[in-house]
PDB file of C-alpha atoms in Angstrom:
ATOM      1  CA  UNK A 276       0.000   0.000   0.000  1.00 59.00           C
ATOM      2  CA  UNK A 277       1.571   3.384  -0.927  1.00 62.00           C
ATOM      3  CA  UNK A 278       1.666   6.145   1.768  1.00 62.00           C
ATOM      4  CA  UNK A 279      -1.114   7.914  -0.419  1.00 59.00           C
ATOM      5  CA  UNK A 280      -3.005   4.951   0.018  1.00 55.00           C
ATOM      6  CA  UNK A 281      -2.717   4.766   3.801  1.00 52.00           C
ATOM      7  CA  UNK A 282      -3.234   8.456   4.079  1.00 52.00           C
ATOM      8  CA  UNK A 283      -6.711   7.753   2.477  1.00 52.00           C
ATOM      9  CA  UNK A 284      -7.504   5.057   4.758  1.00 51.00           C
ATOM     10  CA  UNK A 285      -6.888   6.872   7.526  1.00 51.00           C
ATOM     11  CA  UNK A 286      -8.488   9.898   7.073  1.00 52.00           C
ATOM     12  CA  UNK A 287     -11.463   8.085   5.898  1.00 49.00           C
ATOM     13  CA  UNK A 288     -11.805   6.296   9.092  1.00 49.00           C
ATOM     14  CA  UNK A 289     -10.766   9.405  11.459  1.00 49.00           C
ATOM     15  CA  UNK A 290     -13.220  10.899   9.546  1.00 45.00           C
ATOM     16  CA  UNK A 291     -16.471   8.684  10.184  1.00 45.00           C
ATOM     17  CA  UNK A 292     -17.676   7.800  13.683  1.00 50.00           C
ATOM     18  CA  UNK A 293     -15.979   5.115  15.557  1.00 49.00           C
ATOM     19  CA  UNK A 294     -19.334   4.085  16.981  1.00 58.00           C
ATOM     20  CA  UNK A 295     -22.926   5.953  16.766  1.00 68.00           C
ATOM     21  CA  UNK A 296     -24.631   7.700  19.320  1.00 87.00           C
ATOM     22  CA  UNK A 297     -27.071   5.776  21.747  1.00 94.00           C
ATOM     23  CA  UNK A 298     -30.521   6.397  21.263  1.00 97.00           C
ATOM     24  CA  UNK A 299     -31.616   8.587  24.836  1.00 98.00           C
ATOM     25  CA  UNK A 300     -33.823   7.241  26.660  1.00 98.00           C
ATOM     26  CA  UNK A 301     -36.177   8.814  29.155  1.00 98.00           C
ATOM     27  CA  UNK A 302     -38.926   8.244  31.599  1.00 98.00           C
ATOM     28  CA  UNK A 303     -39.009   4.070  31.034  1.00 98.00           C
ATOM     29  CA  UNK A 304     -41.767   2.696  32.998  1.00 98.00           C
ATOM     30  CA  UNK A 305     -43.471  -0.510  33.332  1.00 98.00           C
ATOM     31  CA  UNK A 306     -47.331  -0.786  34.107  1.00 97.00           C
ATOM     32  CA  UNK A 307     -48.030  -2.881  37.390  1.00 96.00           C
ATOM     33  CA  UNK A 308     -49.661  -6.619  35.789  1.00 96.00           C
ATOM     34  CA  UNK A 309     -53.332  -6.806  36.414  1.00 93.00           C
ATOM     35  CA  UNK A 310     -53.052  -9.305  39.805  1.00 92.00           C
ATOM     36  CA  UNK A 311     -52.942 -13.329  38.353  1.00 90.00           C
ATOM     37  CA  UNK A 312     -52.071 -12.061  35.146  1.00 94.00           C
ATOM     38  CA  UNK A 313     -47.550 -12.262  34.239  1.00 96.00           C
ATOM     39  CA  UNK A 314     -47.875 -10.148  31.722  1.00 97.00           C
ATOM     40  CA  UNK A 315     -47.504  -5.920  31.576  1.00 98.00           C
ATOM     41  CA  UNK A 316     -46.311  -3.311  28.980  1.00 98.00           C
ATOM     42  CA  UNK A 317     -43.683  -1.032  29.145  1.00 99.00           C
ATOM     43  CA  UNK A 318     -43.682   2.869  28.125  1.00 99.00           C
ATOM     44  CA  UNK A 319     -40.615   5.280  27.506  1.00 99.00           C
ATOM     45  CA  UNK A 320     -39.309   8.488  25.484  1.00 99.00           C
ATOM     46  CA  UNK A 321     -36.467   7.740  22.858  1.00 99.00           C
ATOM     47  CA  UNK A 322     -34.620  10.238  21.516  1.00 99.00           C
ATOM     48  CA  UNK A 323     -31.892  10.254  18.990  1.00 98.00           C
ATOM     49  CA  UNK A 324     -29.407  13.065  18.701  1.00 98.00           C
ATOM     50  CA  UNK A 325     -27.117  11.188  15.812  1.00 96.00           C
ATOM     51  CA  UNK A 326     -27.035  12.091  12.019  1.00 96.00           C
ATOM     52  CA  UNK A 327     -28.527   8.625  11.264  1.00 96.00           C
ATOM     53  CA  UNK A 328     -32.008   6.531  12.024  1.00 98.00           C
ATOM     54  CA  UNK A 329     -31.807   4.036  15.044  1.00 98.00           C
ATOM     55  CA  UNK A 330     -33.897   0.992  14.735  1.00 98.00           C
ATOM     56  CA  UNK A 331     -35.030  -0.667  17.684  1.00 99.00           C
ATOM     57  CA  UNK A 332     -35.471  -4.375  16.555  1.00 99.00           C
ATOM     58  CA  UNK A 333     -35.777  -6.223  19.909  1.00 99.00           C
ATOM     59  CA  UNK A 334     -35.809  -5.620  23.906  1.00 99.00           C
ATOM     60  CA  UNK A 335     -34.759  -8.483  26.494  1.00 98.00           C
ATOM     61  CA  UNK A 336     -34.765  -8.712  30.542  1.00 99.00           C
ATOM     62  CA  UNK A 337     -33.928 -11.245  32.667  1.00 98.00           C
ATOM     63  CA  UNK A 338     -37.363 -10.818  34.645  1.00 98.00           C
ATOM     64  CA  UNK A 339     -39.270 -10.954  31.485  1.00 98.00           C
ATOM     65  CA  UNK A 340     -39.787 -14.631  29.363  1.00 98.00           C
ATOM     66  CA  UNK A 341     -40.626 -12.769  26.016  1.00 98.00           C
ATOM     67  CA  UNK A 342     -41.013  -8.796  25.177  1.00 99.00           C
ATOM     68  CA  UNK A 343     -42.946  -8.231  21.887  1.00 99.00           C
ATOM     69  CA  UNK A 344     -42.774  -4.641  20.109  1.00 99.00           C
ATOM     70  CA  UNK A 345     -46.166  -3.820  19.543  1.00 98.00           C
ATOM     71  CA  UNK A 346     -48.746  -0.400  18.678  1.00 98.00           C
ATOM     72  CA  UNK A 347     -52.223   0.488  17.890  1.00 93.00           C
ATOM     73  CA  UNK A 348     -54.020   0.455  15.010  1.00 90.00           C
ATOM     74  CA  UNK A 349     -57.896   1.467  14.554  1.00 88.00           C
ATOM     75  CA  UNK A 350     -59.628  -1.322  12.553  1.00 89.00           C
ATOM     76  CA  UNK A 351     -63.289   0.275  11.424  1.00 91.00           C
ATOM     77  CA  UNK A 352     -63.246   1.903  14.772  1.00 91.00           C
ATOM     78  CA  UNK A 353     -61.872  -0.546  16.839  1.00 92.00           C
ATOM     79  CA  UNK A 354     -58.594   0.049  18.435  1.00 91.00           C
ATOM     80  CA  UNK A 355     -56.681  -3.255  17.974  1.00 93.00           C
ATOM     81  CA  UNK A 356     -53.212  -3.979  19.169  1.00 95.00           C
ATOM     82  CA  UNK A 357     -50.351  -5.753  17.202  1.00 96.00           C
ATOM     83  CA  UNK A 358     -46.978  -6.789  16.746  1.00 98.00           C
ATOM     84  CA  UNK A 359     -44.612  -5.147  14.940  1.00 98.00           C
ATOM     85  CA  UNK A 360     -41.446  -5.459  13.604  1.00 98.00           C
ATOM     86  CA  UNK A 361     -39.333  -2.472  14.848  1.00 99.00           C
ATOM     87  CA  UNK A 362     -39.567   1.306  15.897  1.00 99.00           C
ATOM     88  CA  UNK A 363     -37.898   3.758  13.803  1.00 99.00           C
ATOM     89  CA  UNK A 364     -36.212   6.313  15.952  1.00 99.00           C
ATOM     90  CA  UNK A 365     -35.327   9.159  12.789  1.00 98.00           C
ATOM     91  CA  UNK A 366     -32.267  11.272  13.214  1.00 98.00           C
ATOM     92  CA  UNK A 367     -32.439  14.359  15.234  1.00 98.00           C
ATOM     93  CA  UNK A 368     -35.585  12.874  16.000  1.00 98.00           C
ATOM     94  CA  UNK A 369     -38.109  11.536  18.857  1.00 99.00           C
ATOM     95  CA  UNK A 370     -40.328   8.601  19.183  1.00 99.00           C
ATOM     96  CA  UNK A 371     -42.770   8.460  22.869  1.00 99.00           C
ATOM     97  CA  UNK A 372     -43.908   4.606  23.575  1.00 99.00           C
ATOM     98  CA  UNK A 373     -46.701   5.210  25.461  1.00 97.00           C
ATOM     99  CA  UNK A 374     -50.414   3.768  26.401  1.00 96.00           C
ATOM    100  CA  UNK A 375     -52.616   3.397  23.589  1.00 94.00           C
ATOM    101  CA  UNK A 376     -49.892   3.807  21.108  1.00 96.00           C
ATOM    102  CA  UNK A 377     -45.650   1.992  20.177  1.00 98.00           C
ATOM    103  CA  UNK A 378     -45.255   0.324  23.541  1.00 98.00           C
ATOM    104  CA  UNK A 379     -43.269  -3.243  24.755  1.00 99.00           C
ATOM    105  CA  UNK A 380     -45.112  -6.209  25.330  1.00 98.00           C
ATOM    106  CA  UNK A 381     -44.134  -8.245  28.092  1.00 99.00           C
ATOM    107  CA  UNK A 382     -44.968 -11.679  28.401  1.00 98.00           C
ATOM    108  CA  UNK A 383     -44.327 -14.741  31.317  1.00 98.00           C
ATOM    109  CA  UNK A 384     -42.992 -11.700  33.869  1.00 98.00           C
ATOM    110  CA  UNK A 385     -40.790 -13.474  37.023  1.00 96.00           C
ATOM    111  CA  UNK A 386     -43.400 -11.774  39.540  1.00 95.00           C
ATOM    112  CA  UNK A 387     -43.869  -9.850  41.888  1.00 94.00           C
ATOM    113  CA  UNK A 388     -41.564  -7.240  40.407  1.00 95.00           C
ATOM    114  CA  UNK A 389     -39.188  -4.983  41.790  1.00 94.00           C
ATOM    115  CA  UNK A 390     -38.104  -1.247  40.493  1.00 94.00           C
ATOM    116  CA  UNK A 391     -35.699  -0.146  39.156  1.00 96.00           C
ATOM    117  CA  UNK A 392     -36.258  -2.805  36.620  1.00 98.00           C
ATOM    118  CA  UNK A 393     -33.343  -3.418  33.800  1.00 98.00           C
ATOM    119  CA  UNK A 394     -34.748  -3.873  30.221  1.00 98.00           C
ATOM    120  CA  UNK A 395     -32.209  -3.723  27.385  1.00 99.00           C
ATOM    121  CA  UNK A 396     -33.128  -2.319  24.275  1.00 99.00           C
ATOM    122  CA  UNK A 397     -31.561  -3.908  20.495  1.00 99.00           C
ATOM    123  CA  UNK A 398     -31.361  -1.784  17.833  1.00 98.00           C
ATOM    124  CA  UNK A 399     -30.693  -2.958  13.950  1.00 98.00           C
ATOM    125  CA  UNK A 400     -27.457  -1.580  14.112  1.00 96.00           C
ATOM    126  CA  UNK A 401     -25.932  -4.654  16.030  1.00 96.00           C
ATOM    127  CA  UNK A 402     -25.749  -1.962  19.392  1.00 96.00           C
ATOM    128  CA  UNK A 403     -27.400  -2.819  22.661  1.00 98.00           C
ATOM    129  CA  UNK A 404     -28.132  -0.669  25.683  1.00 98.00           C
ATOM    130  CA  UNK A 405     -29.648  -1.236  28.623  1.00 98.00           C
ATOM    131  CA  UNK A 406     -32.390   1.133  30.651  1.00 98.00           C
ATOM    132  CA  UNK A 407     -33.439   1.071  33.456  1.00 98.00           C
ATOM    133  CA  UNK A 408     -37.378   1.442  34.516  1.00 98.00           C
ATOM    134  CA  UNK A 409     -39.595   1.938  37.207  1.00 98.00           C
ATOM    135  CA  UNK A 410     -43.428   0.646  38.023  1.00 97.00           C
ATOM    136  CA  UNK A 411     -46.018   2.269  37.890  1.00 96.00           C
ATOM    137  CA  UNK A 412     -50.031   1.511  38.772  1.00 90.00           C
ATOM    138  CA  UNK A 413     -52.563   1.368  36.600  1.00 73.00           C
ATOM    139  CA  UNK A 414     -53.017   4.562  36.341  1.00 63.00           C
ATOM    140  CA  UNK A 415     -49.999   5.870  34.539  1.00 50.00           C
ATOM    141  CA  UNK A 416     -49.700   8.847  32.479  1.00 50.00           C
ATOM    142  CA  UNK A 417     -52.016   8.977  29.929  1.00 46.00           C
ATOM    143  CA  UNK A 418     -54.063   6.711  31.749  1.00 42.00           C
ATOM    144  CA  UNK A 419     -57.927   6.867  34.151  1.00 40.00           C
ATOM    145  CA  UNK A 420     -61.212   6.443  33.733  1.00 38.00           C
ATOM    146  CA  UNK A 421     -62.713   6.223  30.095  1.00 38.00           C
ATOM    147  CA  UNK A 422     -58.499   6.128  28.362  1.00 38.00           C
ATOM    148  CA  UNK A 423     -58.086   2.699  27.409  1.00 39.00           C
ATOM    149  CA  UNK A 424     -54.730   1.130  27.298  1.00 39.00           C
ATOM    150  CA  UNK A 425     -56.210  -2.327  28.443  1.00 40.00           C
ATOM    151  CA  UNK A 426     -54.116  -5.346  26.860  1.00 41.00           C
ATOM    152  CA  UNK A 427     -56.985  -7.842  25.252  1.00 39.00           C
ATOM    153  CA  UNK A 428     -56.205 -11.168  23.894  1.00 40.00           C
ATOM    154  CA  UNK A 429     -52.732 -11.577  25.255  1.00 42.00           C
TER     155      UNK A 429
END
């Protein structure tokens, strides 16, 4: 390789990032389970100050047997919730996980549960960070009399 060469190389990887920015996260929160029922939903703020979109493909937790990425959708008036693939978190950009909308499903939970709970988010990008979250009753933000939010079918 001629010194041009290596000069090239080099600058081209001083350059680029070594490694992207994590995706902040804020307010994570996990809804108390319904008593006799191990399964919950949990709620946060992402936020993504890099210059590229963050894709958050899976979550895991060691008090948790399976954690499904799910959201809302209105079928002929009926709010229905599903599975989903993955949460894009655009550049420069925001995405709120919250009742009634994007949240994490949480199936077979190791109860009774205990805060600060560690859930680690997996994003497309190969990266990995974990969060922790607290617990909060069924009447989280968002949440009360006549809001919805309620977890059917699961």
């Amino acid at each position: 390789m001629t010194m041009r060469s290596l000069a090239l190389v080099l600058a081209t990887l001083l350059s680029a990032p070594l490694w992207a920015e994590p995706v902040e996260v804020n307010g994570a929160w996990v809804r108390e389970p319904i008593p006799g029922r191990a399964m919950s939903a949990a709620f946060m703020q992402l936020s993504n100050p890099g210059s590229a979109d963050k894709v958050l493909v899976s979550a895991r937790a060691e008090w948790a047997g399976n954690i499904e990425i799910h959201t809302h959708t209105n079928d002929n008036g009926v709010m229905r919730m599903r599975e989903i693939e993955s949460i894009t978190v655009p550049a420069g950009g925001n995405v709120s996980l919250q009742p009634g909308g994007l949240h994490l499903m949480l199936f077979n939970l190791q109860l009774p549960l205990n805060a600060p709970l560690a859930l680690e988010l997996c994003f497309a990008d190969g990266e990995c960070q974990t969060v922790t979250a607290d617990i909060r009753g069924m009447e989280g933000p968002g949440m009360g009399p006549g809001k919805g939010g309620h977890h059917r079918g699961h």
